[in-house]
PDB file of C-alpha atoms in Angstrom:
ATOM      1  CA  HIS A   1      -3.366  12.463 -14.032  1.00 72.00           C
ATOM      2  CA  VAL A   2      -1.380   9.922 -12.033  1.00 79.00           C
ATOM      3  CA  GLN A   3      -1.612   6.286 -13.080  1.00 87.00           C
ATOM      4  CA  LEU A   4      -0.694   3.514 -10.670  1.00 92.00           C
ATOM      5  CA  VAL A   5      -0.050  -0.081 -11.707  1.00 94.00           C
ATOM      6  CA  GLU A   6       0.411  -2.890  -9.181  1.00 95.00           C
ATOM      7  CA  SER A   7       2.217  -6.164  -9.825  1.00 96.00           C
ATOM      8  CA  GLY A   8       3.755  -9.054  -7.941  1.00 97.00           C
ATOM      9  CA  GLY A   9       0.659 -10.760  -6.610  1.00 97.00           C
ATOM     10  CA  GLY A  10       0.147 -14.509  -6.779  1.00 97.00           C
ATOM     11  CA  SER A  11      -0.496 -17.649  -4.801  1.00 98.00           C
ATOM     12  CA  VAL A  12       1.801 -18.641  -1.962  1.00 98.00           C
ATOM     13  CA  GLN A  13       1.708 -21.109   0.898  1.00 98.00           C
ATOM     14  CA  ALA A  14       1.233 -19.925   4.448  1.00 98.00           C
ATOM     15  CA  GLY A  15       4.533 -18.735   5.857  1.00 98.00           C
ATOM     16  CA  GLY A  16       5.786 -17.683   2.452  1.00 98.00           C
ATOM     17  CA  SER A  17       6.671 -14.268   1.065  1.00 98.00           C
ATOM     18  CA  LEU A  18       5.646 -11.995  -1.778  1.00 98.00           C
ATOM     19  CA  ARG A  19       6.833  -8.591  -2.915  1.00 98.00           C
ATOM     20  CA  LEU A  20       4.292  -6.276  -4.455  1.00 98.00           C
ATOM     21  CA  SER A  21       5.279  -3.362  -6.659  1.00 96.00           C
ATOM     22  CA  CYS A  22       3.390  -0.222  -7.612  1.00 94.00           C
ATOM     23  CA  GLY A  23       4.609   1.819 -10.533  1.00 91.00           C
ATOM     24  CA  SER A  24       3.637   5.461 -10.863  1.00 83.00           C
ATOM     25  CA  SER A  25       3.342   7.356 -14.112  1.00 78.00           C
ATOM     26  CA  SER A  26       4.711  10.473 -12.434  1.00 69.00           C
ATOM     27  CA  GLY A  27       7.351  11.010  -9.820  1.00 60.00           C
ATOM     28  CA  HIS A  28       6.624  12.313  -6.374  1.00 54.00           C
ATOM     29  CA  THR A  29      10.113  13.292  -5.407  1.00 45.00           C
ATOM     30  CA  GLY A  30      10.073  16.688  -3.803  1.00 45.00           C
ATOM     31  CA  ARG A  31       6.315  16.693  -3.480  1.00 65.00           C
ATOM     32  CA  MET A  32       4.369  16.212  -0.290  1.00 73.00           C
ATOM     33  CA  TYR A  33       2.307  13.067  -0.489  1.00 83.00           C
ATOM     34  CA  CYS A  34       1.043   9.977   1.283  1.00 90.00           C
ATOM     35  CA  MET A  35       1.353   6.592  -0.440  1.00 92.00           C
ATOM     36  CA  ALA A  36      -0.347   3.510   0.882  1.00 95.00           C
ATOM     37  CA  TRP A  37      -1.292  -0.082   0.357  1.00 97.00           C
ATOM     38  CA  PHE A  38      -4.875  -1.171   0.966  1.00 98.00           C
ATOM     39  CA  ARG A  39      -6.461  -4.570   0.618  1.00 98.00           C
ATOM     40  CA  GLN A  40      -9.948  -5.957   0.202  1.00 98.00           C
ATOM     41  CA  ALA A  41     -10.979  -9.522   0.829  1.00 97.00           C
ATOM     42  CA  PRO A  42     -14.213 -10.950  -0.617  1.00 93.00           C
ATOM     43  CA  GLY A  43     -17.206  -9.830   1.393  1.00 94.00           C
ATOM     44  CA  LYS A  44     -15.142  -7.403   3.466  1.00 96.00           C
ATOM     45  CA  GLU A  45     -14.512  -3.688   3.407  1.00 97.00           C
ATOM     46  CA  ARG A  46     -11.287  -2.292   2.030  1.00 97.00           C
ATOM     47  CA  GLU A  47      -8.741  -1.795   4.805  1.00 97.00           C
ATOM     48  CA  GLY A  48      -5.507   0.105   5.116  1.00 98.00           C
ATOM     49  CA  VAL A  49      -2.400  -2.047   5.328  1.00 98.00           C
ATOM     50  CA  VAL A  50       0.419   0.491   5.501  1.00 97.00           C
ATOM     51  CA  ALA A  51       1.177   4.089   4.526  1.00 96.00           C
ATOM     52  CA  LEU A  52       4.392   5.940   3.760  1.00 94.00           C
ATOM     53  CA  ALA A  53       4.777   9.708   3.903  1.00 91.00           C
ATOM     54  CA  SER A  54       7.227  11.678   1.824  1.00 85.00           C
ATOM     55  CA  ASP A  55       9.241  12.396   4.990  1.00 86.00           C
ATOM     56  CA  GLY A  56       9.689   8.666   5.572  1.00 90.00           C
ATOM     57  CA  SER A  57       7.059   8.262   8.302  1.00 92.00           C
ATOM     58  CA  THR A  58       5.164   4.977   8.186  1.00 95.00           C
ATOM     59  CA  TRP A  59       1.981   3.579   9.688  1.00 96.00           C
ATOM     60  CA  TYR A  60       1.119  -0.120   9.743  1.00 97.00           C
ATOM     61  CA  ALA A  61      -2.078  -1.964  10.503  1.00 97.00           C
ATOM     62  CA  ASP A  62      -1.682  -4.032  13.659  1.00 97.00           C
ATOM     63  CA  SER A  63      -2.430  -7.199  11.721  1.00 97.00           C
ATOM     64  CA  VAL A  64       0.703  -6.819   9.550  1.00 98.00           C
ATOM     65  CA  LYS A  65       3.213  -5.218  11.915  1.00 98.00           C
ATOM     66  CA  GLY A  66       6.458  -7.124  11.964  1.00 98.00           C
ATOM     67  CA  ARG A  67       5.562  -9.041   8.801  1.00 98.00           C
ATOM     68  CA  PHE A  68       5.074  -6.426   6.078  1.00 98.00           C
ATOM     69  CA  THR A  69       7.461  -3.645   5.055  1.00 98.00           C
ATOM     70  CA  ILE A  70       6.774  -0.679   2.798  1.00 97.00           C
ATOM     71  CA  SER A  71       9.535   0.979   0.798  1.00 94.00           C
ATOM     72  CA  GLN A  72      10.012   3.102  -2.273  1.00 91.00           C
ATOM     73  CA  ASP A  73      12.494   3.808  -5.040  1.00 87.00           C
ATOM     74  CA  ASP A  74      12.153   7.416  -6.126  1.00 76.00           C
ATOM     75  CA  ASP A  75      14.439   6.927  -9.127  1.00 79.00           C
ATOM     76  CA  LYS A  76      12.118   4.257 -10.490  1.00 75.00           C
ATOM     77  CA  ASN A  77       8.870   5.847  -9.243  1.00 83.00           C
ATOM     78  CA  GLU A  78       8.118   2.535  -7.551  1.00 90.00           C
ATOM     79  CA  LEU A  79       6.434   1.687  -4.265  1.00 93.00           C
ATOM     80  CA  TYR A  80       6.963  -1.759  -2.760  1.00 96.00           C
ATOM     81  CA  LEU A  81       5.306  -3.971  -0.185  1.00 98.00           C
ATOM     82  CA  GLN A  82       7.422  -6.821   1.138  1.00 98.00           C
ATOM     83  CA  MET A  83       5.127  -9.389   2.727  1.00 98.00           C
ATOM     84  CA  ASP A  84       6.668 -12.119   4.881  1.00 98.00           C
ATOM     85  CA  SER A  85       5.175 -14.830   7.081  1.00 98.00           C
ATOM     86  CA  LEU A  86       1.992 -14.674   5.054  1.00 98.00           C
ATOM     87  CA  LYS A  87      -1.203 -16.037   6.572  1.00 98.00           C
ATOM     88  CA  PRO A  88      -4.451 -17.203   4.963  1.00 97.00           C
ATOM     89  CA  GLU A  89      -6.150 -14.091   6.340  1.00 97.00           C
ATOM     90  CA  ASP A  90      -3.821 -11.969   4.191  1.00 98.00           C
ATOM     91  CA  THR A  91      -5.660 -13.225   1.105  1.00 98.00           C
ATOM     92  CA  ALA A  92      -7.116 -10.197  -0.669  1.00 98.00           C
ATOM     93  CA  MET A  93      -6.851  -7.851  -3.611  1.00 98.00           C
ATOM     94  CA  TYR A  94      -4.085  -5.378  -2.832  1.00 98.00           C
ATOM     95  CA  TYR A  95      -4.193  -1.793  -4.068  1.00 98.00           C
ATOM     96  CA  CYS A  96      -1.718   1.059  -3.949  1.00 96.00           C
ATOM     97  CA  ALA A  97      -3.001   4.592  -3.573  1.00 95.00           C
ATOM     98  CA  ILE A  98      -1.827   8.195  -3.243  1.00 92.00           C
ATOM     99  CA  ALA A  99      -3.251  10.939  -1.083  1.00 90.00           C
ATOM    100  CA  PRO A 100      -2.244  14.533  -0.481  1.00 86.00           C
ATOM    101  CA  TRP A 101       0.297  15.099   2.272  1.00 79.00           C
ATOM    102  CA  GLY A 102      -2.247  16.235   4.827  1.00 84.00           C
ATOM    103  CA  TYR A 103      -3.718  12.756   5.067  1.00 86.00           C
ATOM    104  CA  CYS A 104      -0.503  11.165   6.287  1.00 88.00           C
ATOM    105  CA  SER A 105      -1.264  10.944   9.968  1.00 90.00           C
ATOM    106  CA  SER A 106      -2.083   8.242  12.458  1.00 90.00           C
ATOM    107  CA  ARG A 107      -5.761   9.204  12.349  1.00 92.00           C
ATOM    108  CA  LYS A 108      -6.210   9.621   8.608  1.00 94.00           C
ATOM    109  CA  TRP A 109      -3.873   7.275   6.728  1.00 95.00           C
ATOM    110  CA  ALA A 110      -6.220   4.286   6.745  1.00 95.00           C
ATOM    111  CA  ILE A 111      -9.307   6.132   5.477  1.00 95.00           C
ATOM    112  CA  ASP A 112      -9.621   5.101   1.836  1.00 95.00           C
ATOM    113  CA  THR A 113     -11.774   8.067   0.811  1.00 95.00           C
ATOM    114  CA  ASN A 114      -8.787  10.338   1.506  1.00 94.00           C
ATOM    115  CA  TYR A 115      -6.905   8.827  -1.451  1.00 94.00           C
ATOM    116  CA  ASN A 116      -7.481  10.287  -4.891  1.00 91.00           C
ATOM    117  CA  HIS A 117      -5.382   7.969  -7.063  1.00 91.00           C
ATOM    118  CA  TRP A 118      -5.699   4.181  -7.127  1.00 95.00           C
ATOM    119  CA  GLY A 119      -4.243   1.263  -9.018  1.00 95.00           C
ATOM    120  CA  GLN A 120      -6.273  -1.604 -10.429  1.00 96.00           C
ATOM    121  CA  GLY A 121      -5.115  -4.074  -7.776  1.00 97.00           C
ATOM    122  CA  THR A 122      -3.146  -7.298  -7.654  1.00 98.00           C
ATOM    123  CA  GLN A 123      -4.473 -10.517  -6.122  1.00 98.00           C
ATOM    124  CA  VAL A 124      -2.687 -12.230  -3.253  1.00 98.00           C
ATOM    125  CA  THR A 125      -3.829 -15.722  -2.255  1.00 98.00           C
ATOM    126  CA  VAL A 126      -2.377 -17.541   0.744  1.00 98.00           C
TER     127      VAL A 126
END
């Protein structure tokens, strides 16, 4: 069973930056997978922020393009989300998640029910 743990959330002023981290209890090097960041604001549905496939392909929500960057460190089993130029509307609980490889596509990456492993979330307040 894969365990995911997010960290790095906090409060920041508009225009500021945060870097979220997601540690995995098992490595995914060599495996086919889709890793993503989702977020959920109070009273709103959970939405996909960005996904990263094991071949390096990425998909970003329009609302974060040019401001957020996903990356990973396979040696450390860590997934990162660099968030720059933060806006009040970015305020939400942020979750990392893993899905099987087949869900890494432009049509499927943002569907949260496709992901079978989730972290507990980290709060970001702008």
